[in-house]
Tab-separated table of C-alpha atoms and ligand atoms in Angstrom:
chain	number	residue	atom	x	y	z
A	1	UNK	CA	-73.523	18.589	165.963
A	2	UNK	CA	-71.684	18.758	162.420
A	3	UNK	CA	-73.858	21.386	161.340
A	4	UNK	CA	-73.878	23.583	164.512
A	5	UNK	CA	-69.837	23.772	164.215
A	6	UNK	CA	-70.143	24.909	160.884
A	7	UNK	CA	-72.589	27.566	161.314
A	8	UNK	CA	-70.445	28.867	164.636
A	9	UNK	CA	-67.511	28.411	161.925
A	10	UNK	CA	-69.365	30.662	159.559
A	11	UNK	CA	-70.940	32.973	161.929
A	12	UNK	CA	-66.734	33.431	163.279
A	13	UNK	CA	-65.745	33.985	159.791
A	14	UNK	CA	-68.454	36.901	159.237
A	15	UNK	CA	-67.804	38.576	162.697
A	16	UNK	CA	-63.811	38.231	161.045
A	17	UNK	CA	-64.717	40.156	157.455
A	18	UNK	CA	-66.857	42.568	160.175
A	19	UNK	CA	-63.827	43.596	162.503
A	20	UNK	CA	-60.998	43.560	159.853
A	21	UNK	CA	-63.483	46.206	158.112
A	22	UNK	CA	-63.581	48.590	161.019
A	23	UNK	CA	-59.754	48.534	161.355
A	24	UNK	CA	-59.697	48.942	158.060
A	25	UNK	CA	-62.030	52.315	158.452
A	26	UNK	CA	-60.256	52.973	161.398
A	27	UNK	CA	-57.260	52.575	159.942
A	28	UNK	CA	-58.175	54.985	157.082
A	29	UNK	CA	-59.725	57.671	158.749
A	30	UNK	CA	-56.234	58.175	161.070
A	31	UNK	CA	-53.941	58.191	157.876
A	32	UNK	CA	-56.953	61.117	156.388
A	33	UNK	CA	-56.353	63.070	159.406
A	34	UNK	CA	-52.771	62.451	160.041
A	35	UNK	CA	-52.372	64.256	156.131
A	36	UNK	CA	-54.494	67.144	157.344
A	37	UNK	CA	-52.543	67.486	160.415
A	38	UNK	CA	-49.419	67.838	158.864
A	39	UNK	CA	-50.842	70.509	156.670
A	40	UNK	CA	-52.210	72.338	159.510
A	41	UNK	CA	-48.597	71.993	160.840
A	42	UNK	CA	-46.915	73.718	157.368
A	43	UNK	CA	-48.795	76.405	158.126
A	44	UNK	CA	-48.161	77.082	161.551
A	45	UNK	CA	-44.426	76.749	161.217
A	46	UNK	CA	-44.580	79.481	158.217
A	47	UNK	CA	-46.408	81.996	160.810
A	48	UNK	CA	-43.684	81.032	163.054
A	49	UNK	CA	-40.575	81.656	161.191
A	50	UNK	CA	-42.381	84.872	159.657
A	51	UNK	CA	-42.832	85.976	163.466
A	52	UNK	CA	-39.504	85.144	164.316
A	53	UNK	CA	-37.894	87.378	160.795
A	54	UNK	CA	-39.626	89.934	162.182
A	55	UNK	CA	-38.539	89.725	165.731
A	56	UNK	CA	-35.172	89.692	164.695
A	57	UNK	CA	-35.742	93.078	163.168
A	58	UNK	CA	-36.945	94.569	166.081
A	59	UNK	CA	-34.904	94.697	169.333
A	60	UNK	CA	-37.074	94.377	172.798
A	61	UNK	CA	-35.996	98.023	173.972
A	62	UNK	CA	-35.690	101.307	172.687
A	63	UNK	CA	-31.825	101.867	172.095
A	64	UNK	CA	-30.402	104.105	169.524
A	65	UNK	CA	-27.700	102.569	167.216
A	66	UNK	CA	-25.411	103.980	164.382
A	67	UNK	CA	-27.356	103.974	161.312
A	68	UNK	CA	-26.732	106.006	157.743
A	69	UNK	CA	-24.343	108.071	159.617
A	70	UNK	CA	-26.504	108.976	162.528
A	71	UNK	CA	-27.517	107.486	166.455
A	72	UNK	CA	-30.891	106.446	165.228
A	73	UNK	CA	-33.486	104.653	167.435
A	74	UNK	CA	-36.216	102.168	165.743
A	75	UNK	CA	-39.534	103.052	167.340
A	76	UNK	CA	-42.130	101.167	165.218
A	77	UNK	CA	-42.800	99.551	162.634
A	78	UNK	CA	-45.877	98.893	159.808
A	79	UNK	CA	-46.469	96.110	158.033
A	80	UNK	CA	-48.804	95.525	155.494
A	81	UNK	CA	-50.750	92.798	153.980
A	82	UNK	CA	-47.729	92.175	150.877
A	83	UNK	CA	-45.694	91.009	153.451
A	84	UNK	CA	-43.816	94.396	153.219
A	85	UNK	CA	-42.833	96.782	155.697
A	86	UNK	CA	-41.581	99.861	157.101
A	87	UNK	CA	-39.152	100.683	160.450
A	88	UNK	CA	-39.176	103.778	161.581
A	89	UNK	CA	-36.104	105.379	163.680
A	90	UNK	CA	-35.877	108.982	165.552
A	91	UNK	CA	-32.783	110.935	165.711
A	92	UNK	CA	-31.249	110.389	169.585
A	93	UNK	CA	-30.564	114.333	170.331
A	94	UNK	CA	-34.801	114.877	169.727
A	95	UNK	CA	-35.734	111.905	171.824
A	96	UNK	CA	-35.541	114.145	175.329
A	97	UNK	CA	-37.096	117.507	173.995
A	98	UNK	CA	-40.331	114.932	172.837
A	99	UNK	CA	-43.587	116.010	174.767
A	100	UNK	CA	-46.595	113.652	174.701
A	101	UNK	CA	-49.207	115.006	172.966
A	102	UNK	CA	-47.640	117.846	171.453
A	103	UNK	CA	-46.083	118.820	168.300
A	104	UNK	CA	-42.856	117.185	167.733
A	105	UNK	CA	-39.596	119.379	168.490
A	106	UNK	CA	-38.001	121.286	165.983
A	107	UNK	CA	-35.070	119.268	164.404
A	108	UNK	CA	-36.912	116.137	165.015
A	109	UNK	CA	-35.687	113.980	162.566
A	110	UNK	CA	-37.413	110.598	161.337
A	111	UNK	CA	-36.124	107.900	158.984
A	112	UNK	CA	-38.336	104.834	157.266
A	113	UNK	CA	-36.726	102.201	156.088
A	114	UNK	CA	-38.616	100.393	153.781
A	115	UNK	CA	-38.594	96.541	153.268
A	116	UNK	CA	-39.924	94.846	150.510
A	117	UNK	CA	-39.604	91.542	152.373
A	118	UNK	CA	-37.075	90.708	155.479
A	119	UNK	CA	-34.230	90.446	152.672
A	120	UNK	CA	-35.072	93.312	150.357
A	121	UNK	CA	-34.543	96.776	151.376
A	122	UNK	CA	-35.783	99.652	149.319
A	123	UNK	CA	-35.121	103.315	149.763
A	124	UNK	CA	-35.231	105.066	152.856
A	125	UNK	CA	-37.162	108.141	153.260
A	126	UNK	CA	-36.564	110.975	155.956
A	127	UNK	CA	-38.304	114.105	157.059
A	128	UNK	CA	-36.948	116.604	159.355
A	129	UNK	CA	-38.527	119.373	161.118
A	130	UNK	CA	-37.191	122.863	160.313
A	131	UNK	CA	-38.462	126.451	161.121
A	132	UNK	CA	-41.570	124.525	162.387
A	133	UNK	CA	-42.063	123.011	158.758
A	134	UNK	CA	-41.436	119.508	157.670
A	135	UNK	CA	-38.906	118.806	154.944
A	136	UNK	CA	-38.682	116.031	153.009
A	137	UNK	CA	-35.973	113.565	151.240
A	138	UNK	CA	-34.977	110.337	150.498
A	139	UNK	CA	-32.075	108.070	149.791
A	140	UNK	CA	-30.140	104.523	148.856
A	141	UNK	CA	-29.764	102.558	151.890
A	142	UNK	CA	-26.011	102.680	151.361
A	143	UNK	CA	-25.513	106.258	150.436
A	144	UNK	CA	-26.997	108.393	153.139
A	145	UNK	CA	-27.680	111.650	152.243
A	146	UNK	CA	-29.484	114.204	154.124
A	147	UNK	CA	-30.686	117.090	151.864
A	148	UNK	CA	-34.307	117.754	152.696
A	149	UNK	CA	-36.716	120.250	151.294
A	150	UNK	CA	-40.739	121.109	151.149
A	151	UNK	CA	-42.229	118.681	149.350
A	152	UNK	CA	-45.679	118.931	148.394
A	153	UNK	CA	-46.067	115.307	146.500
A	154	UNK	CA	-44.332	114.510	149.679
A	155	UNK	CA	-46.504	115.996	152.187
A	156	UNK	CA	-49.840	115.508	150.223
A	157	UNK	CA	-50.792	111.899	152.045
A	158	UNK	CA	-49.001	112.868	155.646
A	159	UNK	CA	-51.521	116.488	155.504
A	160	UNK	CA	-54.909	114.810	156.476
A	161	UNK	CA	-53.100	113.740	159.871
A	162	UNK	CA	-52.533	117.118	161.681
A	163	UNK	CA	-53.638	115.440	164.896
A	164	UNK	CA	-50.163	113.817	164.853
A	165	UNK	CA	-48.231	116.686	162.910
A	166	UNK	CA	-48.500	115.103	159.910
A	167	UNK	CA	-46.529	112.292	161.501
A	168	UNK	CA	-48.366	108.918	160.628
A	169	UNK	CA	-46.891	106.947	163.462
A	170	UNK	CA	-46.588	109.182	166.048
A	171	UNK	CA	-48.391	107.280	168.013
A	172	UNK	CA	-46.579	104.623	168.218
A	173	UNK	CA	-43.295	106.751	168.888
A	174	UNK	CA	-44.933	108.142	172.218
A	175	UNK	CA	-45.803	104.506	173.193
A	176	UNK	CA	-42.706	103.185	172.116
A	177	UNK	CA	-40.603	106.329	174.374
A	178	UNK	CA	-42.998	105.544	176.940
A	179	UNK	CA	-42.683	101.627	177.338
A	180	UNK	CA	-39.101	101.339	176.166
A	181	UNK	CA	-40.305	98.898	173.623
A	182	UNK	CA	-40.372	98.909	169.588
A	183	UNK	CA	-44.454	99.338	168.636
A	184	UNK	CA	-45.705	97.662	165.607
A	185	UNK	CA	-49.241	98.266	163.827
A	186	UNK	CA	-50.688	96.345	161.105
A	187	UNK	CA	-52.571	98.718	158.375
A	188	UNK	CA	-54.183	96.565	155.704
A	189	UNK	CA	-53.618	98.480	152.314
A	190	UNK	CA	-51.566	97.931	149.445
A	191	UNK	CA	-48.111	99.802	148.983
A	192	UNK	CA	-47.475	103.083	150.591
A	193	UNK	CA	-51.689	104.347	150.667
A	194	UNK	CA	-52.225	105.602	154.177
A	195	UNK	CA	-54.844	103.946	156.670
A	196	UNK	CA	-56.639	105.522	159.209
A	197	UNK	CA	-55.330	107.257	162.202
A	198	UNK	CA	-56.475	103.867	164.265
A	199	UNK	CA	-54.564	101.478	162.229
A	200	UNK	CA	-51.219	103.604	163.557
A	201	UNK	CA	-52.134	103.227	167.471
A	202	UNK	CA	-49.967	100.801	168.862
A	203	UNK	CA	-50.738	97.308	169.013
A	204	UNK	CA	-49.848	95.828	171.951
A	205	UNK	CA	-49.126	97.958	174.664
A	206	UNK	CA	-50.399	97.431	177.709
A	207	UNK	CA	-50.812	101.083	178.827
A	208	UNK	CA	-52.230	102.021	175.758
A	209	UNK	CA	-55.673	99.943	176.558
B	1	HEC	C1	-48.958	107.562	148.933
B	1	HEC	C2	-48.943	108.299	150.203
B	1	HEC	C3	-47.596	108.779	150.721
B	1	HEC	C4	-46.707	109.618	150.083
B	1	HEC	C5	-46.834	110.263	148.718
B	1	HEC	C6	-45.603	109.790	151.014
B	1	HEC	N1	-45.836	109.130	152.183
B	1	HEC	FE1	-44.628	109.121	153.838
B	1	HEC	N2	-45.912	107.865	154.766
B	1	HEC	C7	-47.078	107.367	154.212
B	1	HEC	C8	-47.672	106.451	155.145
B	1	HEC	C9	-48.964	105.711	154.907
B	1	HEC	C10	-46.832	106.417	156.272
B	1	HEC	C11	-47.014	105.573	157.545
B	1	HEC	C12	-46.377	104.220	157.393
B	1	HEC	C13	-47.208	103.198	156.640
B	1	HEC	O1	-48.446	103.141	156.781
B	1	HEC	O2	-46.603	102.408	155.894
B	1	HEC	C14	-45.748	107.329	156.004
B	1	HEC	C15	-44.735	107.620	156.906
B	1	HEC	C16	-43.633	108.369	156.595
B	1	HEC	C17	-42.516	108.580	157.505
B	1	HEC	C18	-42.429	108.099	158.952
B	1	HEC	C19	-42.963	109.200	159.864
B	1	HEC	C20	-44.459	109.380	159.770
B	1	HEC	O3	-44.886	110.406	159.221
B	1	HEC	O4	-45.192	108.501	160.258
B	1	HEC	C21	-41.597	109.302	156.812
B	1	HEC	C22	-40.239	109.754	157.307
B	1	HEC	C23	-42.136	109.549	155.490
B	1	HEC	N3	-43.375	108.977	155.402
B	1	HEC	C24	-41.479	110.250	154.503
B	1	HEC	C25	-42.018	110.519	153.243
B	1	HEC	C26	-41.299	111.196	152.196
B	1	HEC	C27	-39.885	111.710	152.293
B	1	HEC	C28	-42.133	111.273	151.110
B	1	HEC	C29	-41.862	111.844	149.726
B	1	HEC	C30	-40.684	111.304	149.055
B	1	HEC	C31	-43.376	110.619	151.519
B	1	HEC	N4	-43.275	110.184	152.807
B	1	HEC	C32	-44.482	110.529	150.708
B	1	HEC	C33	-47.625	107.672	152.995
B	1	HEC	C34	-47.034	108.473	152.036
């Protein structure tokens, strides 16, 4: 009888060791996983806040606003794989005399501002078209200045895109005139080297599929 109870007592204490060691594993594995999780989480809510700098920058419609001394509307912008980008605005007046598929009007005038990161502007270039030419210049972002002229260093990555008359992102300002909504493309190359024509069709347009 004496013996019996002791083995049951030993056999209890062995089953004991047994379960304690699977909440231990248990145990374990859910503080491993719980770490993971909260790195997966750090880098979810970094893609979040970057989405939400950006949206920030870019109002849902097309409206144009007073910018470097002009009514300026912000079509589309680029980003690239830095982290930097570029907005792109159209003169107001040039926004009616626009015809799908066509060259753009003359006067057009388009301005790129150019961020280094949501904080950090850099210079703002502008082209205008004149005598059916484009003309090229650039300025501070807080000294406007509108003096244009042919520019060949200018000109020499915009000429393999006379689909678009030498306008990278025209594209995106037809979509963006005709949904009423800022485009945005993605092209992934460092600094200011152009992609190809695809990488400047708009994004995520419904009429555009
Ligand atoms: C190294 C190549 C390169 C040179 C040189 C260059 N650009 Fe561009 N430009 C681009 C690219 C690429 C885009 C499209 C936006 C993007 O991909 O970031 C663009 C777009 C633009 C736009 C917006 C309208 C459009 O064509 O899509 C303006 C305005 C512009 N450039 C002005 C200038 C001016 C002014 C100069 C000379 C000071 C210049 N660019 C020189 C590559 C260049």
């Amino acid at each position: 009888m004496l013996v019996r109870f002791r083995l049951r007592q030993r056999w209890l204490k062995w089953v004991g060791v047994f379960v304690s060691a699977i909440v231990f594993a248990i145990a374990l594995a859910h503080t491993l996983s719980s770490s993971e999780s909260i790195s997966a989480a750090d880098s979810t809510s970094t893609v979040t806040s970057n989405q939400s700098s950006t949206q920030l920058l870019e109002p849902s419609s097309l409206q144009a606003q007073a910018k470097y001394d002009r009514q300026l509307a912000h079509y589309g912008t680029v980003s690239r794989r830095d982290g930097s980008f570029r907005q792109m605005f159209i003169d107001q007046t040039s926004i009616a005399a626009l015809q799908p598929g066509e060259p753009l009007p003359n006067g057009a005038l388009i301005v790129m501002e150019t961020w280094y990161s949501p904080d950090n502007a850099g210079a703002v270039f502008i082209k205008q078209k004149q005598g059916g030419e484009w003309r090229y210049g650039s300025f501070n972002p807080d000294r406007p200045d509108y003096q244009m002229s042919f520019s060949g260093s200018c000109h020499r990555c915009h000429a393999p895109f006379p689909d678009t008359d030498y306008t990278l992102t025209k594209p995106l300002l037809e979509a963006a005139l005709r949904t009423q909504q800022v485009q945005t493309a993605y092209c992934d190359r460092a600094g200011r080297t152009p992609c190809a024509p695809e990488a400047y069709l708009p994004e995520a347009s419904p009429e555009a599929s």
